Amino acid sequence: MWPASQYSHTNNQSQINSKGNEHQNQQNLKTLGMTSAISMAGPKPIDIEKTNELKDSLIPYGVFESEGEMHHRMEVLGALHRLVRQWIRDESLRKNMPPSVADTVGGNIYTFGSYRLGVHHRGADIDALCVAPRHIDRADYFQSFYELLKQQPQVKDLRAVEDAFVPVIKMNFDGIEIDLLFARLALKEIPDSFDLRDDILLKNLDQKCVRSLNGCRVTDEILRLVPNINNFRLTLRAIKLWAKRHGIYSNTLGYLGGVSWAMLVARTCQLYPNALPATLVHKFFLVFSQWKWPQPVLLKQPDSVNLGFPVWDPRVNMSDRFHLMPIITPAYPQQNSTFNVSASTRTVIMEEFRLGLAITDEIMLGKCGWERLFEAPNFFSRYKHFIVLLASSGSGDDQLQWCGLIESKIRHLITTLERNQHITIAHVNPECYNSVPLNTNNGQPLALPPGTPVAPNIDMEVKKNENGEVMPNLCSMWFIGLVFDKTNVNIDLTHDILSFTKVVHYQAEITNMLREGMTIEARHVRRKQLHQYLSPSLIKRERTTSGAKRKQDSSNQPAPLKKTKRLSESSTDEVSLLSYNEDSNSSNVYEVNIQNGNAANHSHEERKTAEKPLGPPEHPPSTSNTIACT
C-alpha cells in the first residue's frame, strides 16, 4: 500500500528532514526531459486513496509476483551467471590463456526489459545479455556455450536464432523462459560491477553487438531519467495491463512494444514529477490523447556522439520523416522504437487513448472503479467485416516457425490494405488463435480460447494423403477488422493478398523454412459467419464481456462514457466478398498452398460486380474475388 504518512503535510519530522534540500530537489525535477514539468504539485489525500485502489485492482490480473517466485528468478539468473563464467574460463584456457589470467577475465549477465525495469508479471520471461571479453567471439557463443547449455538438466526447449536481426539463444531454464543475447566488448576483462552506459564502449564494435547492448543501455537510461522509480513502476504496470487488455501491445504487428510504453510512461513522470501513480495514469491519457504526432517523444536531448552508427534523425534520413508515432530511445545510438506503426494501428491506439481519458476522468471523480479501465473490449462486435488469415502445417515445430514468420509480415499486409482508397481502417487483432486439429473438424478451422491446449490427447502424428503429400493438421488464425468509407463500390483485394503471400513465400524460401504441408490462406468473413471460426465458448465469452457485463454496469455508467463511440463502429453493413472457392465456411479472398517447397496460386474462375441480397449464414458461397459495397 502507499502509506499516507509518506505524503502527509502533517508529518512534521519528514518536513524538518527534507526542508533543507526541497528547493534543490524541485529544481532538479524541473530539468528532467526536453521541457520543464507541466505541474510540480504534490499528492493530495484523494490521490493516495486512488493509488491504493489502483494497486488493489491490479492484483487479480497477476501483475505482481510472490516472494517465492522472485527468489526463484534470482536463483535461475545466478545459476546462468555461473555457467557463463565457467564457459568463458574454459574457452580462455582452450585458447591457450594461462589459468591465472583465465580466472580473472570475468564475464557477466545483465538483464533488461520488463524484468530490469521491475514491472514483469507472474510467469513472464527474462530478457538477458551475456557480456564477454574480446577474446570470446559470437561463434564461440553459438557453438560451445550452446553445447554447454544442452548438457544442463534444467534447460529445456533450447533453440538458437543465430541469423536474427539481434541474434539470440532462447531457452526454458528451470521453468523460466529466457532470451539471452550476446555482446563482445573490446576489453581484456569484464569486472563484476561493470557499467554499460559509457558510450565509448561501442567504439569498434560490430552492429550486432551494438544492437544487443542497446536493450540494457536503454533500460538503464529510462530508470535514470524518471523522477521517482516506484511511482514509475506502478504506473507502467497499469498502462501495460491496459494496453494488453485492449489489444494494442505488440511491436511486431504495428502497435507499441514494452520499451515504447515504458518511454511514454517515463515522459509522463517527467511532466508530473511529484504525482502518484493514480494521477500519472490519468495524466498519461491526457497527454497522449492530445499529442501532435508525428512530433517525437524524447526523454532527453539526443547525445552528440559520433561513432559512425546510424541514429534517428529526420533532418538527415529521408525514411525517418515517414514515421507516424516516433518514440525515440534515450541511449546512443538513438532509434525509433515504433517504426512498425501504420496509419490504421495509430488510429486504433489514438482511439484507445481517447477512451482511456474518458474512463480515467470518471475514475478520478469517483464515478467508477479501475476495473472499468481494464475491461477488455469486444473486438468481434466492433466490425462487420473481417479478413481471416489462416496458417497451417503438419507438425508442431513447423507450426511454431510458420506462425512466427507470418506474424512478422502481417504489418505489411495492413500497410497494403491501407493504400486501398475504400478502406478506412484495417485493424488487426494481436491475438493469435489456435484451432482445433483440422482432422477432428472435417478439415475446417475452429479457434480455441487463448491459452487452451490444442487437443493434448489427439494423435498429432504427421499424416500424408494418397499422393504422398503432408496434410496440414495444425492451424492458427488472425482476424483483421475492416472499415469501408462508402457504399456502392466494388473492392477487389486479390492483388493485396497476393502481394502479402508472395512476401511470406519469398522469406520462407530464402530462410530454408518451407516444409511440406505449410499453407497460408486469407478469407473474407462477415460478423454473422464468425461462429464458423470461433468456438462456442469463445463466442460466449465475447458476448458476456460486451453484453451482460456492460448491461450490468449500464446503470452506473456516466453520460460521457455512453456517448463515447469508436471510429470503427461506423462501418457500413452492406459489404460482402463473393467467393471463387467452394468453401462452406466463408468466401475466399486468396489462397496460397505451399507443398514440397512450391507455391501453387489458385486463381479465381470469374469476377462478379454485384451480389445477391444478404441471406442466412448457411447460404452457398458465390464465385468472385470482389468485395461489393452496396
XYZ file of C-alpha atoms in Angstrom:
630
model
C 0.000 0.000 0.000
C 1.022 3.619 -0.385
C 1.340 4.973 3.180
C -0.429 8.275 3.726
C 2.238 9.337 6.197
C 4.841 9.346 3.469
C 2.986 12.140 1.686
C 1.083 13.739 4.572
C 1.520 17.508 5.039
C 1.277 16.960 8.814
C 4.315 14.702 9.026
C 6.492 17.217 10.916
C 9.609 15.064 11.154
C 9.599 14.463 7.407
C 9.178 18.204 6.805
C 12.137 19.044 9.036
C 14.410 16.484 7.377
C 13.529 17.495 3.827
C 13.212 21.295 4.094
C 16.908 21.957 3.501
C 17.035 20.056 0.205
C 13.487 20.716 -1.010
C 14.338 23.702 -3.201
C 17.287 21.942 -4.848
C 15.271 18.755 -5.456
C 12.444 20.697 -7.081
C 14.919 22.465 -9.371
C 16.410 19.107 -10.404
C 12.954 17.670 -11.160
C 12.150 20.645 -13.388
C 15.103 19.848 -15.641
C 14.129 16.211 -16.402
C 13.220 15.684 -20.048
C 13.174 18.000 -23.043
C 10.849 20.542 -21.422
C 10.036 21.768 -17.950
C 7.387 19.984 -15.913
C 3.716 20.783 -16.528
C 2.942 20.616 -12.820
C 5.086 20.300 -9.709
C 2.059 19.723 -7.473
C 2.362 17.060 -4.843
C -0.259 14.433 -3.958
C -3.475 15.135 -2.126
C -5.211 12.629 0.195
C -7.582 11.618 -2.629
C -4.563 10.805 -4.852
C -3.195 8.461 -2.208
C -6.601 6.793 -1.903
C -6.928 6.346 -5.675
C -3.398 4.946 -5.900
C -4.164 2.336 -3.249
C -7.307 1.403 -5.158
C -5.287 1.139 -8.385
C -2.778 -1.229 -6.801
C -5.575 -3.401 -5.377
C -7.271 -3.580 -8.779
C -4.084 -4.875 -10.418
C -3.682 -7.862 -8.076
C -6.328 -10.150 -9.690
C -4.556 -9.858 -13.051
C -1.332 -11.476 -11.787
C 0.907 -8.475 -12.379
C 2.734 -8.953 -9.068
C 4.978 -11.907 -8.258
C 5.149 -13.605 -4.886
C 8.340 -13.528 -2.821
C 8.973 -17.158 -3.710
C 8.678 -16.523 -7.433
C 11.045 -13.551 -7.257
C 13.537 -15.620 -5.293
C 13.337 -18.406 -7.897
C 14.135 -15.915 -10.686
C 17.201 -14.725 -8.801
C 18.368 -18.327 -8.345
C 17.954 -19.011 -12.066
C 19.905 -15.889 -13.014
C 22.606 -16.817 -10.504
C 22.934 -20.305 -11.999
C 23.086 -18.837 -15.511
C 25.747 -16.360 -14.419
C 27.886 -19.181 -13.019
C 27.520 -21.093 -16.291
C 28.684 -18.049 -18.273
C 31.712 -17.628 -16.009
C 32.563 -21.324 -16.341
C 32.191 -21.199 -20.143
C 34.364 -18.073 -20.530
C 37.071 -19.593 -18.349
C 37.011 -22.877 -20.300
C 37.149 -21.017 -23.631
C 40.028 -18.890 -22.365
C 42.005 -21.996 -21.408
C 41.198 -23.583 -24.768
C 42.713 -20.519 -26.437
C 45.972 -21.055 -24.513
C 45.415 -18.376 -21.874
C 47.278 -19.028 -18.585
C 44.957 -20.305 -15.811
C 45.842 -17.387 -13.553
C 44.648 -14.945 -16.237
C 41.614 -17.036 -17.251
C 40.386 -16.826 -13.661
C 40.260 -13.012 -13.835
C 38.789 -12.209 -17.280
C 35.262 -12.239 -15.860
C 32.064 -12.045 -17.885
C 28.606 -11.005 -16.802
C 24.870 -11.475 -17.227
C 22.847 -8.258 -17.485
C 19.049 -8.104 -17.523
C 16.933 -5.606 -19.412
C 13.315 -5.146 -20.470
C 10.423 -5.612 -18.048
C 12.468 -7.582 -15.507
C 15.159 -4.894 -15.258
C 12.502 -2.171 -15.101
C 10.850 -4.059 -12.225
C 7.463 -4.419 -13.946
C 7.475 -8.068 -15.031
C 4.299 -10.023 -14.372
C 3.835 -13.520 -12.998
C 5.237 -16.108 -15.413
C 6.937 -13.515 -17.656
C 10.158 -14.301 -19.474
C 13.508 -12.632 -18.771
C 15.490 -10.670 -21.350
C 19.189 -11.007 -20.596
C 22.556 -10.192 -22.145
C 25.782 -12.174 -21.903
C 28.786 -9.815 -21.992
C 32.186 -11.370 -22.735
C 35.754 -10.039 -23.124
C 37.342 -9.511 -26.532
C 38.888 -12.962 -26.983
C 35.442 -14.638 -26.868
C 33.557 -14.266 -30.146
C 29.990 -14.865 -31.340
C 30.862 -18.194 -32.963
C 32.018 -19.492 -29.554
C 28.728 -18.370 -28.039
C 26.542 -20.221 -30.541
C 28.740 -23.337 -30.519
C 30.487 -24.158 -27.254
C 28.144 -22.224 -24.946
C 25.117 -23.685 -26.726
C 26.551 -27.183 -26.207
C 27.163 -26.421 -22.530
C 23.520 -25.377 -22.140
C 22.369 -28.598 -23.816
C 24.151 -30.574 -21.101
C 22.254 -28.844 -18.283
C 19.319 -30.931 -16.988
C 17.322 -27.835 -16.019
C 17.491 -26.386 -19.565
C 14.638 -27.284 -21.927
C 13.293 -26.011 -25.269
C 16.767 -24.772 -26.212
C 16.979 -23.098 -29.621
C 19.446 -20.729 -31.251
C 18.422 -17.978 -33.688
C 21.841 -17.003 -34.985
C 20.731 -15.238 -38.168
C 18.166 -12.941 -36.489
C 18.471 -9.141 -36.592
C 19.514 -9.447 -32.942
C 20.954 -12.989 -32.564
C 19.576 -14.814 -29.536
C 19.547 -18.132 -27.676
C 16.102 -18.976 -26.291
C 15.573 -21.481 -23.507
C 13.459 -22.570 -20.598
C 15.786 -22.573 -17.582
C 14.190 -24.365 -14.611
C 10.712 -23.161 -15.592
C 11.709 -19.602 -16.561
C 11.705 -18.557 -20.224
C 14.927 -16.681 -21.049
C 16.019 -14.825 -24.186
C 19.799 -14.499 -23.959
C 21.697 -12.114 -26.253
C 25.457 -11.854 -26.655
C 27.898 -8.947 -26.881
C 31.684 -8.964 -27.015
C 33.382 -5.833 -25.697
C 36.820 -4.648 -26.816
C 38.208 -5.186 -23.300
C 40.614 -7.692 -21.770
C 38.311 -8.417 -18.841
C 34.776 -7.675 -17.645
C 34.645 -6.631 -13.964
C 31.728 -7.704 -11.774
C 30.171 -4.246 -11.394
C 30.775 -3.027 -14.928
C 28.588 -0.138 -16.191
C 27.415 -0.440 -19.808
C 26.221 3.164 -20.100
C 29.563 4.577 -21.264
C 29.226 5.371 -24.988
C 32.902 4.780 -25.662
C 32.306 1.053 -25.082
C 30.634 0.934 -28.501
C 33.774 2.006 -30.322
C 34.963 -0.619 -32.836
C 32.058 -2.967 -32.083
C 30.039 -4.605 -34.836
C 26.372 -3.760 -35.430
C 25.062 -6.961 -33.841
C 26.917 -6.276 -30.604
C 25.666 -2.687 -30.548
C 22.075 -3.860 -31.063
C 22.486 -6.452 -28.312
C 23.839 -3.854 -25.892
C 21.091 -1.390 -26.789
C 18.417 -3.104 -24.663
C 20.424 -2.801 -21.436
C 21.593 0.733 -22.185
C 18.077 1.967 -22.971
C 16.546 0.319 -19.895
C 19.166 1.782 -17.557
C 18.773 5.229 -19.116
C 14.986 5.156 -18.682
C 15.377 4.352 -14.987
C 17.890 7.184 -14.645
C 15.566 9.721 -16.280
C 12.421 9.187 -14.179
C 11.981 11.302 -11.020
C 10.546 8.508 -8.839
C 11.171 4.888 -9.786
C 8.464 3.371 -7.568
C 5.772 5.671 -8.975
C 7.033 4.943 -12.493
C 6.853 1.186 -11.950
C 3.289 1.029 -10.655
C 2.111 3.402 -13.384
C 3.817 1.304 -16.059
C 2.282 -1.908 -14.689
C -1.165 -0.341 -15.034
C -0.554 1.007 -18.547
C 0.925 -2.283 -19.799
C -2.048 -4.236 -18.455
C -4.459 -1.758 -20.062
C -2.615 -1.966 -23.418
C -2.646 -5.774 -23.417
C -6.308 -5.963 -22.443
C -7.198 -3.521 -25.227
C -5.171 -5.325 -27.896
C -2.586 -2.625 -28.631
C 0.514 -4.275 -27.146
C 2.561 -5.752 -30.000
C 5.556 -4.180 -31.698
C 5.561 -6.949 -34.325
C 2.026 -6.183 -35.522
C 2.457 -2.402 -35.607
C 1.324 -1.401 -32.125
C 3.658 -0.428 -29.273
C 6.029 -2.833 -27.556
C 7.193 -2.861 -23.952
C 10.011 -0.319 -24.311
C 7.713 2.142 -26.118
C 5.093 2.006 -23.372
C 7.865 2.430 -20.798
C 9.128 5.589 -22.527
C 5.630 7.099 -22.758
C 5.094 6.491 -19.041
C 8.566 7.871 -18.266
C 7.746 11.051 -20.195
C 4.518 11.425 -18.204
C 6.504 11.045 -14.979
C 8.868 13.808 -16.136
C 5.947 16.143 -16.827
C 4.358 15.449 -13.406
C 7.384 14.607 -11.214
C 5.595 14.729 -7.841
C 2.396 12.925 -8.846
C 1.372 9.491 -7.584
C 0.559 6.551 -9.930
C -3.213 7.143 -9.981
C -2.679 10.720 -11.131
C 0.066 9.648 -13.544
C -2.245 7.115 -15.236
C -4.849 9.844 -15.706
C -2.269 12.347 -16.979
C -0.838 9.694 -19.317
C -4.119 9.600 -21.225
C -4.480 13.374 -21.047
C -1.039 13.974 -22.569
C -1.016 11.342 -25.290
C -4.651 11.661 -26.399
C -3.666 15.206 -27.400
C -0.112 14.555 -28.619
C 0.639 16.128 -32.010
C 2.054 13.145 -33.848
C 4.442 12.801 -35.628
C 6.151 15.101 -33.128
C 8.626 12.710 -31.467
C 8.568 11.707 -27.809
C 12.028 12.280 -26.331
C 13.177 11.677 -22.761
C 16.282 13.827 -23.158
C 18.284 15.788 -25.693
C 19.889 13.268 -28.103
C 23.562 12.613 -27.389
C 26.019 14.208 -29.783
C 28.160 11.083 -30.079
C 29.778 10.342 -33.410
C 30.894 6.733 -33.530
C 29.503 6.117 -37.006
C 26.330 4.235 -36.052
C 23.029 5.265 -37.691
C 20.695 7.278 -35.450
C 17.116 8.507 -35.854
C 17.291 11.949 -37.423
C 14.627 13.090 -39.905
C 16.820 16.036 -40.908
C 19.333 13.595 -42.377
C 17.440 10.357 -43.060
C 14.589 10.676 -45.515
C 12.904 7.459 -44.304
C 12.670 8.811 -40.739
C 10.330 11.554 -41.965
C 7.618 8.999 -42.686
C 7.465 7.533 -39.166
C 3.964 8.121 -37.765
C 4.452 7.841 -33.980
C 8.170 8.316 -33.272
C 9.220 7.415 -29.719
C 12.990 7.783 -29.511
C 15.212 5.648 -27.290
C 17.339 7.731 -24.893
C 20.673 5.876 -25.314
C 23.110 6.227 -28.211
C 22.570 5.224 -30.982
C 19.061 6.698 -30.722
C 16.393 4.724 -32.586
C 12.665 4.999 -33.158
C 11.083 2.121 -31.227
C 7.778 2.433 -33.145
C 8.825 2.319 -36.800
C 6.296 -0.520 -37.358
C 3.290 1.702 -36.589
C 0.912 2.150 -39.547
C -1.928 4.596 -40.165
C -4.506 2.032 -39.000
C -2.663 0.995 -35.835
C -2.065 4.659 -34.965
C -5.800 5.334 -35.382
C -6.648 2.389 -33.115
C -4.107 3.479 -30.483
C -5.351 7.074 -30.509
C -8.950 5.879 -30.117
C -7.923 3.875 -27.066
C -6.077 6.897 -25.634
C -9.239 8.974 -26.062
C -11.446 6.342 -24.427
C -8.889 5.822 -21.660
C -9.039 9.529 -20.850
C -12.846 9.431 -20.665
C -12.742 6.450 -18.306
C -9.994 7.824 -16.038
C -11.862 11.152 -15.834
C -14.757 9.228 -14.312
C -12.465 7.174 -12.061
C -10.845 10.276 -10.600
C -14.326 11.716 -9.961
C -15.304 8.528 -8.114
C -17.995 7.549 -10.617
C -16.492 4.117 -11.410
C -13.614 1.886 -10.343
C -10.304 0.996 -12.003
C -11.838 -2.259 -13.198
C -13.566 -0.292 -15.949
C -10.195 0.739 -17.390
C -9.025 -2.875 -17.624
C -12.242 -4.237 -19.132
C -11.324 -5.824 -22.469
C -13.377 -4.503 -25.413
C -15.115 -6.969 -27.715
C -13.080 -6.894 -30.921
C -15.533 -9.057 -32.844
C -18.516 -6.784 -32.192
C -16.675 -3.671 -33.373
C -16.545 -4.688 -37.036
C -18.965 -6.127 -39.536
C -16.322 -7.461 -41.927
C -13.078 -9.336 -41.334
C -10.182 -10.872 -43.176
C -9.128 -14.111 -41.502
C -5.540 -15.249 -42.044
C -5.041 -18.986 -41.594
C -1.594 -20.556 -41.193
C -1.474 -24.346 -41.311
C 1.225 -27.014 -41.216
C 1.728 -30.694 -40.477
C 3.687 -30.634 -37.192
C 4.084 -28.591 -34.039
C 7.671 -27.489 -34.762
C 6.740 -26.415 -38.285
C 3.712 -24.524 -36.999
C 5.769 -22.583 -34.459
C 8.188 -21.344 -37.125
C 5.487 -20.783 -39.746
C 3.325 -18.662 -37.412
C 6.334 -16.618 -36.340
C 7.184 -15.792 -39.943
C 3.623 -14.909 -40.939
C 3.051 -12.788 -37.844
C 6.198 -10.776 -38.602
C 4.801 -9.943 -42.050
C 1.174 -9.117 -41.191
C 2.006 -5.439 -40.760
C 2.987 -5.345 -44.443
C -0.491 -6.609 -45.349
C -2.046 -3.896 -43.168
C 0.017 -1.242 -44.954
C -1.067 -2.633 -48.336
C -4.742 -2.654 -47.342
C -4.465 0.949 -46.146
C -3.469 2.015 -49.649
C -6.880 0.890 -50.909
C -8.901 4.089 -51.299
C -12.075 2.477 -49.958
C -10.568 1.012 -46.745
C -10.574 3.431 -43.807
C -9.157 1.089 -41.149
C -7.559 -2.352 -41.233
C -7.440 -3.315 -37.551
C -5.500 -6.487 -36.763
C -6.280 -8.274 -33.505
C -2.866 -9.154 -31.978
C -4.251 -12.385 -30.502
C -3.186 -15.453 -32.486
C -5.958 -18.038 -32.119
C -5.030 -21.712 -32.275
C -7.526 -24.019 -33.946
C -8.627 -27.476 -33.009
C -6.701 -30.055 -35.106
C -8.110 -29.930 -38.635
C -8.572 -33.712 -38.785
C -11.019 -33.500 -35.854
C -13.285 -30.941 -37.542
C -13.614 -32.177 -41.135
C -10.608 -30.121 -42.199
C -12.183 -26.832 -41.071
C -10.503 -24.403 -38.600
C -12.210 -23.609 -35.293
C -10.459 -21.220 -32.901
C -9.994 -22.116 -29.261
C -9.959 -19.591 -26.398
C -6.429 -18.212 -25.791
C -4.376 -20.487 -23.548
C -6.434 -23.595 -24.284
C -4.279 -26.672 -25.087
C -4.642 -27.882 -28.675
C -6.232 -31.310 -28.064
C -3.380 -32.816 -25.993
C -4.879 -36.335 -26.230
C -5.266 -36.289 -30.023
C -2.736 -38.137 -32.167
C -0.606 -35.357 -33.727
C 1.470 -37.633 -35.962
C 2.219 -36.152 -39.393
C -0.070 -37.771 -41.976
C 0.038 -37.869 -45.768
C -2.646 -38.097 -48.425
C -2.880 -40.645 -51.211
C -0.381 -38.646 -53.279
C 2.228 -38.798 -50.523
C 1.839 -35.105 -49.611
C 1.864 -33.960 -45.966
C -1.627 -32.979 -44.834
C -1.917 -29.774 -42.759
C -3.372 -30.520 -39.344
C -2.357 -27.642 -37.067
C -3.885 -24.248 -37.801
C -3.609 -20.757 -36.315
C -5.519 -17.652 -37.310
C -5.513 -13.887 -37.044
C -8.531 -11.608 -37.528
C -8.346 -8.223 -39.266
C -11.380 -5.940 -38.869
C -12.205 -3.755 -41.886
C -13.935 -0.365 -42.092
C -15.020 0.948 -45.514
C -15.522 4.613 -46.360
C -18.515 4.338 -48.665
C -21.052 2.065 -50.297
C -21.997 1.262 -53.896
C -18.470 0.307 -54.952
C -16.689 -2.944 -55.768
C -13.461 -3.631 -53.861
C -11.012 -6.163 -55.264
C -8.434 -7.326 -52.692
C -6.903 -10.129 -54.750
C -3.754 -8.163 -55.578
C -3.314 -7.043 -51.950
C -3.499 -10.608 -50.645
C -1.308 -11.909 -53.465
C 1.422 -9.378 -52.604
C 1.342 -10.458 -48.962
C 1.530 -14.185 -49.688
C 4.407 -13.593 -52.109
C 6.363 -11.784 -49.386
C 5.766 -14.639 -46.931
C 6.667 -17.262 -49.531
C 9.854 -15.455 -50.563
C 11.009 -15.054 -46.952
C 10.279 -18.727 -46.217
C 12.319 -19.766 -49.253
C 15.423 -17.693 -48.523
C 15.475 -18.874 -44.882
C 15.004 -22.553 -45.875
C 11.882 -22.714 -43.713
C 9.459 -24.233 -46.218
C 8.172 -27.662 -45.274
C 5.576 -29.972 -46.721
C 2.084 -29.173 -45.506
C 2.666 -25.448 -44.871
C -0.228 -23.362 -46.200
C -1.346 -19.756 -45.869
C -4.879 -18.659 -46.670
C -6.917 -15.462 -46.390
C -10.716 -15.333 -46.237
C -13.321 -12.606 -46.032
C -15.814 -13.265 -43.227
C -18.866 -11.338 -42.099
C -19.616 -10.922 -38.430
C -22.572 -13.309 -38.647
C -20.243 -16.021 -40.017
C -17.787 -15.831 -37.111
C -19.430 -18.790 -35.373
C -17.885 -20.960 -38.098
C -14.396 -19.922 -36.913
C -14.747 -19.240 -33.188
C -15.561 -21.977 -30.698
C -18.849 -21.629 -28.763
C -17.014 -20.946 -25.509
C -15.057 -18.094 -27.124
C -18.183 -16.525 -28.646
C -19.983 -16.878 -25.330
C -17.098 -15.200 -23.555
C -17.061 -12.338 -26.049
C -20.816 -11.850 -25.711
C -20.577 -11.933 -21.936
C -17.857 -9.311 -21.963
C -19.655 -6.939 -24.283
C -23.244 -7.760 -23.393
C -24.103 -8.957 -19.911
C -21.194 -7.271 -18.190
C -21.760 -3.916 -19.836
C -25.525 -4.183 -19.242
C -24.846 -4.825 -15.593
C -22.720 -1.685 -15.398
C -25.040 0.444 -17.531
C -26.992 1.789 -14.574
C -23.797 3.273 -13.123
C -22.242 4.261 -16.439
C -21.777 8.041 -16.638
C -23.171 10.035 -19.544
C -19.821 10.889 -21.186
C -18.945 7.192 -21.481
C -22.304 6.351 -23.036
C -21.669 8.887 -25.779
C -18.162 7.611 -26.491
C -18.041 5.705 -29.752
C -15.173 4.064 -31.544
C -14.419 5.202 -35.051
C -14.557 1.576 -36.177
C -18.214 1.258 -35.169
C -19.291 3.344 -38.168
C -18.586 0.579 -40.699
C -21.196 0.047 -43.373
C -23.397 -3.028 -43.083
C -23.704 -3.958 -46.728
C -20.245 -5.178 -47.686
C -19.518 -8.681 -48.813
C -16.980 -10.722 -50.687
C -18.200 -13.200 -53.267
C -16.055 -16.303 -53.300
C -14.457 -18.067 -56.198
C -13.717 -21.040 -53.940
C -16.164 -23.789 -52.937
C -15.677 -23.170 -49.239
C -18.576 -23.831 -46.900
C -17.234 -21.576 -44.146
C -16.816 -18.275 -45.946
C -15.723 -16.544 -49.051
C -12.108 -16.922 -50.013
C -10.021 -13.885 -50.878
C -6.835 -15.604 -51.954
C -5.095 -18.808 -51.063
C -1.545 -19.994 -51.493
C -0.707 -23.598 -50.633
C 2.940 -24.423 -50.137
C 3.607 -28.093 -50.731
C 7.082 -29.594 -51.030
C 8.502 -26.094 -51.095
C 6.420 -24.977 -54.098
C 3.690 -22.362 -54.106
C 0.501 -23.020 -56.031
C -1.577 -19.907 -56.720
C -5.274 -20.661 -57.033
C -6.773 -18.162 -59.462
C -10.464 -17.343 -59.479
C -12.930 -18.619 -62.031
C -14.734 -15.367 -62.616
C -15.500 -11.967 -61.127
C -18.944 -10.610 -60.365
C -19.638 -6.972 -59.811
C -22.853 -7.346 -57.829
C -24.146 -9.676 -55.176
C -27.435 -11.216 -54.189
C -29.293 -9.906 -51.126
C -27.781 -10.975 -47.829
C -29.018 -14.419 -46.815
C -28.623 -16.639 -43.791
C -25.089 -17.746 -42.770
C -25.624 -21.133 -44.362
C -26.181 -19.728 -47.879
C -23.949 -21.291 -50.541
C -20.925 -19.160 -51.441
C -20.697 -17.279 -54.712
C -17.724 -17.244 -57.027
C -15.793 -13.960 -57.205
C -12.884 -12.186 -55.583
C -14.542 -8.801 -55.280
C -15.915 -7.101 -52.180
C -19.120 -5.380 -53.232
C -20.275 -2.380 -51.185
C -23.969 -1.822 -51.850
